[in-house]
PDB file of C-alpha atoms in Angstrom:
ATOM      1  CA  MET F   1      -5.520  22.427  25.570  1.00  0.00           C
ATOM      2  CA  ASP F   2      -7.399  24.560  28.054  1.00  0.00           C
ATOM      3  CA  HIS F   3      -8.996  21.317  29.006  1.00  0.00           C
ATOM      4  CA  LEU F   4      -5.387  19.747  30.471  1.00  0.00           C
ATOM      5  CA  SER F   5      -4.385  19.661  33.685  1.00  0.00           C
ATOM      6  CA  ASP F   6      -0.745  20.988  34.333  1.00  0.00           C
ATOM      7  CA  GLU F   7       0.409  17.100  35.090  1.00  0.00           C
ATOM      8  CA  GLU F   8      -1.279  16.015  32.029  1.00  0.00           C
ATOM      9  CA  LEU F   9       0.442  19.065  29.993  1.00  0.00           C
ATOM     10  CA  ALA F  10       3.825  17.734  31.660  1.00  0.00           C
ATOM     11  CA  ALA F  11       3.036  14.000  30.547  1.00  0.00           C
ATOM     12  CA  VAL F  12       1.952  15.414  27.055  1.00  0.00           C
ATOM     13  CA  ALA F  13       5.331  17.430  27.053  1.00  0.00           C
ATOM     14  CA  ALA F  14       7.343  14.960  27.990  1.00  0.00           C
ATOM     15  CA  LEU F  15       6.517  12.829  25.349  1.00  0.00           C
ATOM     16  CA  LEU F  16       7.932  15.527  22.938  1.00  0.00           C
ATOM     17  CA  SER F  17      11.575  16.207  22.609  1.00  0.00           C
ATOM     18  CA  SER F  18      12.692  19.705  23.689  1.00  0.00           C
ATOM     19  CA  GLU F  19      13.978  20.602  20.512  1.00  0.00           C
ATOM     20  CA  ARG F  20      10.398  20.139  18.525  1.00  0.00           C
ATOM     21  CA  LEU F  21       8.774  21.977  21.675  1.00  0.00           C
ATOM     22  CA  SER F  22      10.848  24.628  21.822  1.00  0.00           C
ATOM     23  CA  THR F  23      10.461  25.685  18.732  1.00  0.00           C
ATOM     24  CA  PHE F  24       6.697  25.572  18.611  1.00  0.00           C
ATOM     25  CA  GLU F  25       7.723  27.457  22.753  1.00  0.00           C
ATOM     26  CA  ARG F  26       9.229  30.457  20.126  1.00  0.00           C
ATOM     27  CA  LEU F  27       5.970  30.771  18.187  1.00  0.00           C
ATOM     28  CA  ALA F  28       3.358  30.084  20.184  1.00  0.00           C
ATOM     29  CA  GLY F  29       4.274  32.549  23.649  1.00  0.00           C
ATOM     30  CA  SER F  30       4.365  29.306  25.705  1.00  0.00           C
ATOM     31  CA  ASN F  31       4.687  25.647  26.610  1.00  0.00           C
ATOM     32  CA  ARG F  32       0.453  24.876  26.396  1.00  0.00           C
ATOM     33  CA  GLY F  33      -0.098  26.940  23.578  1.00  0.00           C
ATOM     34  CA  ALA F  34       3.099  24.932  21.607  1.00  0.00           C
ATOM     35  CA  ILE F  35       1.384  21.866  22.740  1.00  0.00           C
ATOM     36  CA  ALA F  36      -1.745  23.357  21.838  1.00  0.00           C
ATOM     37  CA  LEU F  37       0.029  24.585  17.977  1.00  0.00           C
ATOM     38  CA  HIS F  38       1.590  21.327  17.817  1.00  0.00           C
ATOM     39  CA  GLN F  39      -1.565  19.035  18.270  1.00  0.00           C
ATOM     40  CA  GLU F  40      -3.029  21.662  15.332  1.00  0.00           C
ATOM     41  CA  MET F  41       0.017  21.171  13.108  1.00  0.00           C
ATOM     42  CA  LEU F  42      -0.607  17.035  13.586  1.00  0.00           C
ATOM     43  CA  ARG F  43      -4.194  17.248  12.427  1.00  0.00           C
ATOM     44  CA  PHE F  44      -3.170  19.523   9.543  1.00  0.00           C
ATOM     45  CA  ALA F  45      -0.129  16.650   8.435  1.00  0.00           C
ATOM     46  CA  ALA F  46      -3.039  14.069   8.775  1.00  0.00           C
ATOM     47  CA  SER F  47      -5.628  15.971   6.576  1.00  0.00           C
ATOM     48  CA  LEU F  48      -3.085  16.815   4.348  1.00  0.00           C
ATOM     49  CA  MET F  49      -1.772  12.909   3.817  1.00  0.00           C
ATOM     50  CA  THR F  50      -5.147  12.359   2.209  1.00  0.00           C
ATOM     51  CA  VAL F  51      -4.784  15.055  -0.451  1.00  0.00           C
ATOM     52  CA  THR F  52      -1.110  13.834  -0.963  1.00  0.00           C
ATOM     53  CA  ALA F  53      -2.205   9.834  -1.273  1.00  0.00           C
ATOM     54  CA  VAL F  54      -4.919  10.767  -3.913  1.00  0.00           C
ATOM     55  CA  VAL F  55      -2.680  12.982  -5.706  1.00  0.00           C
ATOM     56  CA  GLU F  56       0.307   9.455  -5.929  1.00  0.00           C
ATOM     57  CA  ILE F  57      -2.485   7.833  -7.109  1.00  0.00           C
ATOM     58  CA  ALA F  58      -4.179   9.531  -9.758  1.00  0.00           C
ATOM     59  CA  LEU F  59      -0.060  10.339 -10.937  1.00  0.00           C
ATOM     60  CA  ARG F  60       0.822   6.480 -10.898  1.00  0.00           C
ATOM     61  CA  ASN F  61      -2.351   5.990 -12.879  1.00  0.00           C
ATOM     62  CA  ALA F  62      -1.671   8.896 -15.014  1.00  0.00           C
ATOM     63  CA  VAL F  63       1.709   7.822 -16.029  1.00  0.00           C
ATOM     64  CA  CYS F  64       0.305   3.982 -16.735  1.00  0.00           C
ATOM     65  CA  ASP F  65      -2.096   5.088 -18.640  1.00  0.00           C
ATOM     66  CA  ARG F  66       0.254   6.847 -21.227  1.00  0.00           C
ATOM     67  CA  LEU F  67       3.042   3.563 -21.276  1.00  0.00           C
ATOM     68  CA  THR F  68       0.068   1.854 -22.421  1.00  0.00           C
ATOM     69  CA  ASP F  69      -0.494   4.331 -25.125  1.00  0.00           C
ATOM     70  CA  HIS F  70       2.894   4.795 -25.597  1.00  0.00           C
ATOM     71  CA  PHE F  71       3.528   1.028 -25.489  1.00  0.00           C
ATOM     72  CA  GLY F  72       0.126  -0.306 -27.174  1.00  0.00           C
ATOM     73  CA  VAL F  73       0.437  -3.016 -25.282  1.00  0.00           C
ATOM     74  CA  ALA F  74      -2.483  -2.925 -21.644  1.00  0.00           C
ATOM     75  CA  ASP F  75       0.456  -5.275 -19.917  1.00  0.00           C
ATOM     76  CA  TRP F  76       3.609  -3.655 -20.641  1.00  0.00           C
ATOM     77  CA  LEU F  77       5.318  -3.655 -17.319  1.00  0.00           C
ATOM     78  CA  ARG F  78       4.915  -7.411 -17.080  1.00  0.00           C
ATOM     79  CA  GLY F  79       6.345  -7.608 -20.682  1.00  0.00           C
ATOM     80  CA  PRO F  80       7.509  -4.911 -22.784  1.00  0.00           C
ATOM     81  CA  THR F  81       7.902  -4.398 -26.155  1.00  0.00           C
ATOM     82  CA  GLY F  82      10.576  -3.388 -29.217  1.00  0.00           C
ATOM     83  CA  HIS F  83      13.421  -2.024 -27.724  1.00  0.00           C
ATOM     84  CA  PHE F  84      12.480  -1.651 -24.340  1.00  0.00           C
ATOM     85  CA  ASN F  85      13.486  -4.394 -21.316  1.00  0.00           C
ATOM     86  CA  TRP F  86      13.407  -4.923 -17.744  1.00  0.00           C
ATOM     87  CA  GLY F  87      17.370  -5.393 -16.560  1.00  0.00           C
ATOM     88  CA  ALA F  88      17.320  -8.695 -14.081  1.00  0.00           C
ATOM     89  CA  GLU F  89      16.939  -6.577 -11.264  1.00  0.00           C
ATOM     90  CA  GLU F  90      13.631  -4.876 -12.438  1.00  0.00           C
ATOM     91  CA  ARG F  91      12.483  -7.926 -13.451  1.00  0.00           C
ATOM     92  CA  ASP F  92      12.541  -9.127 -10.003  1.00  0.00           C
ATOM     93  CA  LYS F  93      11.562  -6.372  -8.748  1.00  0.00           C
ATOM     94  CA  ILE F  94       8.490  -6.570 -10.347  1.00  0.00           C
ATOM     95  CA  ILE F  95       8.025 -10.257  -9.878  1.00  0.00           C
ATOM     96  CA  GLN F  96       8.785  -9.736  -5.851  1.00  0.00           C
ATOM     97  CA  ALA F  97       5.418  -6.632  -6.313  1.00  0.00           C
ATOM     98  CA  GLU F  98       3.697  -8.778  -7.746  1.00  0.00           C
ATOM     99  CA  LYS F  99       3.702 -11.673  -5.713  1.00  0.00           C
ATOM    100  CA  SER F 100       3.247  -8.611  -2.850  1.00  0.00           C
ATOM    101  CA  ALA F 101      -0.040  -7.495  -4.413  1.00  0.00           C
ATOM    102  CA  GLN F 102      -1.721 -10.609  -4.428  1.00  0.00           C
ATOM    103  CA  LYS F 103      -0.546 -11.574  -0.734  1.00  0.00           C
ATOM    104  CA  ALA F 104      -2.983  -8.011  -0.254  1.00  0.00           C
ATOM    105  CA  ALA F 105      -5.976  -9.379  -2.165  1.00  0.00           C
ATOM    106  CA  TYR F 106      -5.769 -13.065  -0.780  1.00  0.00           C
ATOM    107  CA  ALA F 107      -5.301 -11.186   2.729  1.00  0.00           C
ATOM    108  CA  LYS F 108      -8.968  -8.993   1.517  1.00  0.00           C
ATOM    109  CA  LEU F 109     -10.558 -11.997   0.691  1.00  0.00           C
ATOM    110  CA  THR F 110     -13.535 -13.408   2.728  1.00  0.00           C
ATOM    111  CA  GLN F 111     -12.886 -16.956   3.843  1.00  0.00           C
ATOM    112  CA  GLU F 112     -15.849 -17.674   0.639  1.00  0.00           C
ATOM    113  CA  GLN F 113     -13.602 -16.413  -1.863  1.00  0.00           C
ATOM    114  CA  LYS F 114     -10.685 -18.189  -0.669  1.00  0.00           C
ATOM    115  CA  ARG F 115     -12.820 -21.617  -1.039  1.00  0.00           C
ATOM    116  CA  GLN F 116     -13.619 -20.861  -4.200  1.00  0.00           C
ATOM    117  CA  LEU F 117     -10.474 -20.072  -5.689  1.00  0.00           C
ATOM    118  CA  ASP F 118      -8.845 -23.513  -3.267  1.00  0.00           C
ATOM    119  CA  THR F 119     -12.205 -24.874  -5.694  1.00  0.00           C
ATOM    120  CA  ALA F 120     -10.547 -23.650  -8.846  1.00  0.00           C
ATOM    121  CA  ALA F 121      -6.392 -24.250  -7.912  1.00  0.00           C
ATOM    122  CA  PHE F 122      -8.114 -28.328  -6.570  1.00  0.00           C
ATOM    123  CA  ARG F 123     -10.045 -28.640  -9.362  1.00  0.00           C
ATOM    124  CA  SER F 124      -8.536 -32.300  -9.092  1.00  0.00           C
ATOM    125  CA  ARG F 125      -9.241 -32.790  -5.878  1.00  0.00           C
ATOM    126  CA  GLY F 126     -12.498 -31.733  -5.765  1.00  0.00           C
ATOM    127  CA  GLY F 127     -11.365 -28.471  -5.042  1.00  0.00           C
ATOM    128  CA  VAL F 128      -9.802 -29.345  -1.538  1.00  0.00           C
ATOM    129  CA  ALA F 129      -5.938 -28.489  -0.638  1.00  0.00           C
ATOM    130  CA  PRO F 130      -4.022 -31.581  -0.427  1.00  0.00           C
ATOM    131  CA  ALA F 131      -3.608 -32.237   3.844  1.00  0.00           C
ATOM    132  CA  GLY F 132      -0.351 -31.425   5.586  1.00  0.00           C
ATOM    133  CA  ILE F 133       0.813 -29.459   3.332  1.00  0.00           C
ATOM    134  CA  PRO F 134       2.074 -25.871   4.271  1.00  0.00           C
ATOM    135  CA  HIS F 135       0.508 -22.693   3.586  1.00  0.00           C
ATOM    136  CA  GLU F 136       4.032 -21.592   2.285  1.00  0.00           C
ATOM    137  CA  GLN F 137       3.945 -23.874  -0.455  1.00  0.00           C
ATOM    138  CA  LEU F 138       0.018 -23.908  -1.338  1.00  0.00           C
ATOM    139  CA  SER F 139       0.333 -20.606  -2.424  1.00  0.00           C
ATOM    140  CA  ARG F 140       2.201 -21.274  -4.932  1.00  0.00           C
ATOM    141  CA  VAL F 141       0.011 -23.389  -6.476  1.00  0.00           C
ATOM    142  CA  SER F 142      -0.975 -21.790 -10.277  1.00  0.00           C
ATOM    143  CA  ARG F 143      -4.485 -19.603  -8.972  1.00  0.00           C
ATOM    144  CA  PRO F 144      -6.701 -18.820 -11.272  1.00  0.00           C
ATOM    145  CA  ARG F 145      -6.614 -14.877 -11.574  1.00  0.00           C
ATOM    146  CA  SER F 146      -9.068 -12.325 -11.049  1.00  0.00           C
ATOM    147  CA  ARG F 147      -9.280  -8.269 -11.571  1.00  0.00           C
ATOM    148  CA  SER F 148      -9.155  -6.385  -8.727  1.00  0.00           C
ATOM    149  CA  PRO F 149     -11.727  -4.577  -8.477  1.00  0.00           C
ATOM    150  CA  TRP F 150      -9.978  -1.314  -9.014  1.00  0.00           C
ATOM    151  CA  GLY F 151      -8.425  -2.758 -12.153  1.00  0.00           C
ATOM    152  CA  ARG F 152      -4.988  -4.146 -13.213  1.00  0.00           C
ATOM    153  CA  TRP F 153      -3.262  -5.278 -10.165  1.00  0.00           C
ATOM    154  CA  TRP F 154      -0.492  -2.542  -9.830  1.00  0.00           C
ATOM    155  CA  ARG F 155      -3.369   0.440 -10.253  1.00  0.00           C
ATOM    156  CA  SER F 156      -5.320   1.395  -6.535  1.00  0.00           C
TER     157      SER F 156
END
């Protein structure tokens, strides 16, 4: 923070609440030191998010694998077996999550990949979607399922 002028320092300080800044001032002993410490804490917190994301994915995948082993069915989330059944609220949330994941996956496709899906979905029309139908309605057309490059659709 030595490179900032007093005006620039004041502008940065104005972005922080006085309560937050005062905590850092007590630790650092000065306004300039407080802002420098705050910036270091932000960098540290950002670096922890990467670790947190990796741990979250690993834990989710490990739980999924254990439940797959336990139920003996790879698709236990959408089709539980035995005495285990989802309630209506849980089923609705699973359906919504699947739709959201499919939309996110579709958004990441190239235009060529989207054309290939249209070709498969509208095979009887020569692979061309009917004109004048809103995209929201077209998205409900039964399209062939494709596997995510990361494994099952709910896995990262």
